[in-house]
Coordinates of C-alpha atoms in Angstrom, one line a residue:
X1 CA -0.2 1.8 -28.0
X2 CA 0.4 0.9 -24.4
X3 CA 3.5 2.8 -23.2
X4 CA 6.0 1.8 -20.6
X5 CA 5.5 5.2 -19.1
X6 CA 3.6 8.3 -20.2
X7 CA 4.0 11.6 -18.4
X8 CA 1.5 13.3 -20.7
X9 CA -1.5 11.5 -19.1
X10 CA -0.6 13.1 -15.7
X11 CA 0.1 16.4 -17.4
X12 CA -3.4 16.4 -19.0
X13 CA -5.0 15.6 -15.7
X14 CA -3.2 18.3 -13.7
X15 CA -2.4 20.8 -16.5
X16 CA -4.3 23.7 -14.9
X17 CA -2.5 23.4 -11.6
X18 CA 0.9 22.9 -13.2
X19 CA 0.4 26.0 -15.4
X20 CA -0.7 28.0 -12.4
X21 CA 2.5 26.9 -10.6
X22 CA 4.7 27.8 -13.5
X23 CA 3.1 31.2 -13.7
X24 CA 3.5 31.8 -10.0
X25 CA 7.2 31.0 -10.2
X26 CA 7.8 33.2 -13.2
X27 CA 6.0 36.1 -11.6
X28 CA 8.0 35.7 -8.4
X29 CA 11.2 37.1 -10.0
X30 CA 13.2 34.3 -8.4
X31 CA 14.2 31.4 -10.6
X32 CA 17.1 29.9 -8.6
X33 CA 17.4 29.1 -4.9
X34 CA 14.1 30.8 -3.9
X35 CA 11.0 30.0 -1.9
X36 CA 9.9 27.1 -4.0
X37 CA 13.2 25.2 -3.5
X38 CA 13.2 25.9 0.2
X39 CA 9.6 24.7 0.6
X40 CA 10.4 21.5 -1.4
X41 CA 13.5 20.8 0.7
X42 CA 11.5 21.2 3.9
X43 CA 8.7 18.9 2.6
X44 CA 11.2 16.2 1.5
X45 CA 13.1 16.4 4.8
X46 CA 9.8 15.8 6.6
X47 CA 8.7 13.0 4.2
X48 CA 12.0 11.1 4.7
X49 CA 12.3 12.0 8.4
X50 CA 15.6 13.7 8.0
X51 CA 16.9 17.0 9.4
X52 CA 18.2 18.4 6.2
X53 CA 17.4 18.2 2.5
X54 CA 19.4 19.9 -0.3
X55 CA 18.0 20.2 -3.8
X56 CA 20.5 19.8 -6.6
X57 CA 20.5 19.6 -10.4
X58 CA 20.1 15.9 -10.9
X59 CA 20.4 12.5 -9.2
X60 CA 23.8 12.1 -10.7
X61 CA 25.0 15.4 -9.1
X62 CA 23.4 14.3 -5.8
X63 CA 25.8 11.3 -5.8
X64 CA 28.8 13.4 -6.9
X65 CA 28.2 16.0 -4.2
X66 CA 27.7 13.4 -1.5
X67 CA 30.9 11.7 -2.4
X68 CA 32.8 15.0 -2.4
X69 CA 31.6 16.2 1.0
X70 CA 32.3 12.8 2.6
X71 CA 35.9 13.1 1.6
X72 CA 36.1 10.7 -1.3
X73 CA 39.3 11.5 -3.2
X74 CA 40.9 10.5 -6.5
X75 CA 42.1 6.9 -6.2
X76 CA 39.7 5.9 -3.4
X77 CA 37.5 2.9 -3.9
X78 CA 33.7 3.1 -3.7
X79 CA 31.8 -0.1 -3.5
X80 CA 28.5 -0.5 -5.4
X81 CA 26.7 -3.0 -7.7
X82 CA 26.9 -3.5 -11.4
X83 CA 23.2 -3.8 -12.1
X84 CA 22.3 -0.1 -11.8
X85 CA 22.1 2.9 -14.0
X86 CA 25.4 4.3 -15.3
X87 CA 25.1 7.4 -13.1
X88 CA 25.9 5.4 -10.0
X89 CA 29.4 4.6 -11.4
X90 CA 29.7 7.8 -13.4
X91 CA 29.4 9.8 -10.2
X92 CA 32.3 7.8 -8.6
X93 CA 34.5 8.4 -11.7
X94 CA 33.6 12.1 -11.7
X95 CA 35.3 12.3 -8.2
X96 CA 38.3 10.5 -9.6
X97 CA 37.5 7.5 -7.5
X98 CA 37.4 3.8 -8.5
X99 CA 34.1 1.8 -8.6
X100 CA 34.5 -1.5 -6.8
X101 CA 31.7 -3.9 -7.9
X102 CA 30.0 -6.6 -5.7
X103 CA 27.5 -9.1 -6.9
X104 CA 23.9 -9.2 -5.9
X105 CA 21.5 -11.6 -4.2
X106 CA 19.8 -14.1 -6.6
X107 CA 16.3 -13.3 -5.4
X108 CA 16.2 -9.6 -4.8
X109 CA 19.0 -8.6 -7.1
X110 CA 20.2 -6.2 -4.4
X111 CA 23.7 -5.8 -2.9
X112 CA 24.7 -9.1 -1.4
X113 CA 26.3 -8.6 2.1
X114 CA 27.8 -12.1 2.0
X115 CA 29.6 -11.2 -1.2
X116 CA 30.7 -7.9 0.4
X117 CA 32.5 -9.9 3.2
X118 CA 34.7 -11.4 0.5
X119 CA 35.9 -8.1 -0.8
X120 CA 39.3 -6.6 -0.1
X121 CA 38.1 -3.2 1.1
X122 CA 41.6 -1.7 1.6
X123 CA 41.6 1.7 0.0
X124 CA 37.8 1.9 -0.1
X125 CA 36.2 5.1 1.4
X126 CA 32.5 4.6 0.8
X127 CA 29.7 2.2 -0.2
X128 CA 26.7 3.0 -2.3
X129 CA 23.8 0.5 -1.9
X130 CA 21.3 0.8 -4.7
X131 CA 17.7 0.3 -3.9
X132 CA 16.6 -1.3 -7.2
X133 CA 13.2 -1.0 -8.9
X134 CA 11.7 0.2 -5.6
X135 CA 12.9 -2.5 -3.2
X136 CA 15.4 -1.6 -0.5
X137 CA 18.7 -3.3 0.3
X138 CA 18.9 -5.3 3.5
X139 CA 20.2 -2.3 5.4
X140 CA 20.9 -3.7 8.9
X141 CA 23.8 -6.1 7.9
X142 CA 25.0 -3.6 5.3
X143 CA 25.3 -0.8 7.9
X144 CA 27.1 -3.2 10.3
X145 CA 29.5 -4.1 7.5
X146 CA 30.2 -0.5 6.8
X147 CA 30.7 0.5 10.4
X148 CA 33.2 -2.3 10.9
X149 CA 35.3 -1.1 8.0
X150 CA 34.9 2.6 8.4
X151 CA 33.0 3.1 5.2
X152 CA 30.6 6.0 4.6
X153 CA 27.2 4.9 3.4
X154 CA 25.5 6.8 0.6
X155 CA 22.1 5.5 -0.3
X156 CA 21.2 5.6 -4.0
X157 CA 17.4 6.1 -3.7
X158 CA 16.8 7.2 -7.3
X159 CA 14.3 4.4 -7.7
X160 CA 13.1 4.1 -4.1
X161 CA 11.0 7.2 -3.0
X162 CA 8.1 5.6 -1.1
X163 CA 10.0 2.4 -0.2
X164 CA 10.4 1.3 3.4
X165 CA 12.7 -1.0 5.4
X166 CA 11.4 -2.1 8.8
X167 CA 9.2 0.9 8.9
X168 CA 11.9 3.4 8.0
X169 CA 11.8 5.2 4.6
X170 CA 14.5 5.0 1.9
X171 CA 16.9 7.8 2.4
X172 CA 16.9 7.7 6.2
X173 CA 19.8 5.3 6.6
X174 CA 22.8 6.8 4.9
X175 CA 25.2 9.5 6.0
X176 CA 23.9 11.1 2.9
X177 CA 21.1 9.7 0.7
X178 CA 20.5 10.7 -2.9
X179 CA 17.3 11.0 -4.9
X180 CA 16.5 11.6 -8.6
X181 CA 13.4 13.4 -9.9
X182 CA 13.9 12.4 -13.5
X183 CA 10.5 12.4 -15.2
X184 CA 10.0 8.6 -14.9
X185 CA 10.6 8.4 -11.2
X186 CA 7.8 7.9 -8.6
X187 CA 8.0 11.7 -8.0
X188 CA 9.1 13.1 -11.4
X189 CA 10.0 16.6 -12.5
X190 CA 9.5 17.9 -16.1
X191 CA 13.2 17.8 -16.5
X192 CA 16.2 16.8 -14.4
X193 CA 16.3 17.3 -10.6
X194 CA 17.9 15.7 -7.6
X195 CA 18.2 16.0 -3.8
X196 CA 20.4 14.9 -0.9
X197 CA 19.1 14.1 2.6
X198 CA 21.2 14.0 5.8
X199 CA 20.9 14.3 9.6
X200 CA 24.2 16.1 9.9
X201 CA 24.1 19.9 9.8
X202 CA 27.7 20.1 8.8
X203 CA 27.2 17.8 5.8
X204 CA 24.1 19.8 4.8
X205 CA 26.1 23.0 4.9
X206 CA 28.9 21.4 2.9
X207 CA 26.4 20.2 0.3
X208 CA 24.9 23.7 -0.1
X209 CA 28.4 25.1 -0.5
X210 CA 29.3 22.5 -3.1
X211 CA 26.2 23.1 -5.2
X212 CA 26.9 26.8 -5.4
X213 CA 30.6 27.1 -6.6
X214 CA 32.0 26.5 -3.1
X215 CA 30.6 29.8 -1.8
X216 CA 30.0 30.6 1.8
X217 CA 27.6 33.4 2.8
X218 CA 29.5 35.6 0.4
X219 CA 30.2 35.0 -3.3
X220 CA 33.7 33.8 -2.4
X221 CA 34.7 30.2 -3.2
X222 CA 36.0 28.6 0.0
X223 CA 36.3 25.2 -1.7
X224 CA 36.1 23.8 -5.2
X225 CA 32.4 23.6 -5.9
X226 CA 30.0 23.0 -8.8
X227 CA 26.9 24.7 -10.3
X228 CA 24.2 22.2 -9.3
X229 CA 21.0 23.8 -8.1
X230 CA 17.4 22.6 -8.3
X231 CA 15.7 25.4 -10.2
X232 CA 12.5 27.0 -9.0
X233 CA 10.3 25.8 -11.8
X234 CA 11.1 22.2 -11.1
X235 CA 10.9 22.7 -7.4
X236 CA 7.4 24.3 -7.8
X237 CA 6.2 21.4 -10.0
X238 CA 7.6 18.9 -7.5
X239 CA 5.9 20.7 -4.6
X240 CA 2.6 20.4 -6.4
X241 CA 3.1 16.7 -7.2
X242 CA 4.0 15.9 -3.6
X243 CA 0.3 16.5 -2.6
X244 CA -0.6 13.6 -5.0
X245 CA 2.3 11.4 -4.0
X246 CA 0.4 9.1 -1.5
X247 CA -2.5 8.6 -3.9
X248 CA -0.1 7.8 -6.7
X249 CA 1.8 5.3 -4.6
X250 CA -1.5 3.6 -3.7
X251 CA -2.2 3.2 -7.4
X252 CA 1.2 1.7 -8.0
X253 CA 0.7 -0.8 -5.2
X254 CA -2.7 -1.8 -6.5
X255 CA -1.4 -2.3 -10.1
X256 CA 1.6 -4.3 -8.9
X257 CA -0.7 -6.5 -6.8
X258 CA -2.8 -7.2 -9.8
X259 CA 0.3 -8.3 -11.8
X260 CA 1.4 -10.5 -8.9
X261 CA -1.9 -12.2 -8.6
X262 CA -2.7 -12.6 -12.3
X263 CA 0.7 -13.7 -13.4
X264 CA 1.3 -16.1 -10.5
X265 CA 1.9 -19.7 -11.6
X266 CA 3.2 -18.7 -15.1
X267 CA 6.7 -19.6 -16.2
X268 CA 7.8 -16.2 -15.1
X269 CA 9.9 -15.1 -12.1
X270 CA 8.0 -12.4 -10.4
X271 CA 9.5 -9.7 -8.2
X272 CA 10.2 -10.8 -4.6
X273 CA 9.1 -8.9 -1.5
X274 CA 11.1 -9.9 1.6
X275 CA 9.4 -9.5 5.0
X276 CA 9.9 -6.1 6.6
X277 CA 10.2 -4.3 3.2
X278 CA 7.7 -2.2 1.4
X279 CA 8.2 -2.1 -2.4
X280 CA 7.4 1.2 -4.1
X281 CA 7.2 -0.3 -7.6
X282 CA 9.1 2.3 -9.5
X283 CA 9.7 -0.6 -12.0
X284 CA 7.8 -3.9 -12.3
X285 CA 10.5 -6.2 -13.7
X286 CA 9.9 -9.9 -14.3
X287 CA 12.5 -12.5 -15.3
X288 CA 12.5 -15.0 -18.1
X289 CA 15.1 -16.9 -20.1
X290 CA 12.8 -16.1 -23.1
X291 CA 12.9 -12.4 -22.6
X292 CA 13.3 -11.4 -26.3
X293 CA 10.5 -13.7 -27.4
X294 CA 8.2 -12.2 -24.8
X295 CA 9.3 -8.6 -25.7
X296 CA 8.5 -9.3 -29.3
X297 CA 5.1 -10.8 -28.6
X298 CA 4.1 -7.9 -26.4
X299 CA 5.3 -5.4 -29.1
X300 CA 3.2 -7.2 -31.7
X301 CA 0.2 -6.3 -29.5
X302 CA 1.4 -2.6 -29.3
X303 CA 2.7 -3.1 -25.7
X304 CA 6.0 -1.3 -25.0
X305 CA 8.3 -2.9 -22.5
X306 CA 11.8 -2.0 -21.2
X307 CA 15.0 -3.6 -20.1
X308 CA 16.7 -2.2 -17.0
X309 CA 19.7 -2.9 -17.4
X310 CA 20.7 -5.0 -20.4
X311 CA 24.5 -4.6 -19.8
X312 CA 26.0 -4.7 -16.3
X313 CA 28.3 -1.8 -15.7
X314 CA 31.4 -3.9 -15.4
X315 CA 30.9 -5.2 -18.9
X316 CA 30.6 -1.7 -20.5
X317 CA 33.6 -0.3 -22.4
X318 CA 33.9 2.7 -20.1
X319 CA 34.7 0.4 -17.2
X320 CA 37.0 -2.2 -18.9
X321 CA 40.0 -0.6 -17.3
X322 CA 38.8 -1.9 -13.9
X323 CA 39.8 -5.4 -14.9
X324 CA 36.5 -7.3 -14.6
X325 CA 35.8 -10.2 -16.9
X326 CA 32.7 -12.0 -18.0
X327 CA 31.6 -14.3 -15.2
X328 CA 33.1 -12.3 -12.4
X329 CA 29.7 -11.2 -11.2
X330 CA 27.5 -14.1 -12.3
X331 CA 24.2 -13.3 -10.6
X332 CA 24.0 -9.7 -12.0
X333 CA 25.1 -11.0 -15.4
X334 CA 22.4 -13.7 -15.6
X335 CA 19.7 -11.3 -14.4
X336 CA 20.7 -8.7 -17.0
X337 CA 19.9 -11.3 -19.7
X338 CA 16.5 -12.1 -18.3
X339 CA 14.8 -8.9 -16.8
X340 CA 11.9 -7.4 -18.6
X341 CA 10.1 -4.3 -17.3
X342 CA 6.3 -4.2 -17.8
X343 CA 4.2 -1.1 -18.0
X344 CA 3.3 0.4 -14.6
X345 CA 2.5 4.0 -13.7
X346 CA -0.3 5.6 -11.8
X347 CA -2.4 6.5 -14.9
X348 CA -2.1 3.0 -16.3
X349 CA -5.6 1.6 -16.7
X350 CA -6.9 -1.9 -15.7
X351 CA -8.0 -2.5 -19.3
X352 CA -4.5 -1.8 -20.5
X353 CA -3.0 -4.0 -17.8
X354 CA -5.3 -6.8 -18.6
X355 CA -4.1 -6.7 -22.2
X356 CA -0.5 -7.1 -21.0
X357 CA -1.5 -9.9 -18.7
X358 CA -3.6 -11.7 -21.4
X359 CA -0.7 -11.5 -23.8
X360 CA 1.7 -13.0 -21.3
X361 CA -0.8 -15.7 -20.5
X362 CA -0.9 -16.6 -24.2
X363 CA 2.9 -16.6 -24.5
X364 CA 3.4 -18.5 -21.2
X365 CA 0.9 -21.3 -20.6
X366 CA 0.9 -22.9 -17.2

């Protein structure tokens, strides 16, 4: 069986180091908000080139806390895209705010600034560009749009650690940027984990206050807060994995390049890579109107594939009250019916990849 993702391969390779890390954390006597978390926050701030990083419980909570400290209130509109994971919209709802969806570009499937210009942004407080699959949104025009309308920018970088736009890393553009360390991510924990980055010391302080019940330096709640802390075990594991991050990214780049070269010319729409952007290949998603047929042929050869995301958010029952209809966001809707995610992770072998490629060649002659 060729999996879409397999954390156990990495676990077997690094088991001794990981167990040493777990033992060190357990022997420290500090399981929450200790030295491991502080070290990881510092390392992530350096990696992204930001002044502050704040570890939290999950990528979802990172978005919730970012929205809260940026002043998003019940009834406010928050602009985002429909072709993203549910947590992007769920975080908006958890703040009592209203998701406002905008369609995406036909080639990149990222937030379309030209479509943004057609939106009525009255009542909107923030905008969440989602860097999809490892490719960053065209940030210069998006930031100009946001500045002109007084919108706070929150980068959703859950799929984009290791991505770059004009030489700057994902997470270095937003007032606050949000990361997930769900196990499948480019830097994955062995459970949930998240992080916010910012240049603003005041926002960083507010984020730390929010993640700890609204406490200040004393255990007295100054504001309504949450319990959302990155625990020391996950922080320790992530610290360990950071030393392998560059090598793992090189493997992703190499595997993606093999797909691009060996699948070129087939009746398959391959991922695009606009000039000035470095793809981090969290997901290698191809497009075909014959997705289900391809998925079944690959499955018959014991190759597991995925679909990210089969139903756009505006077509899900939870968001029907927003009033969107089928056809309102046609680019995202069409892509949702065609995208197929192929196996790609650092431990994926060339032999396995060749089996995937050969199966697609058989299914898709020139």
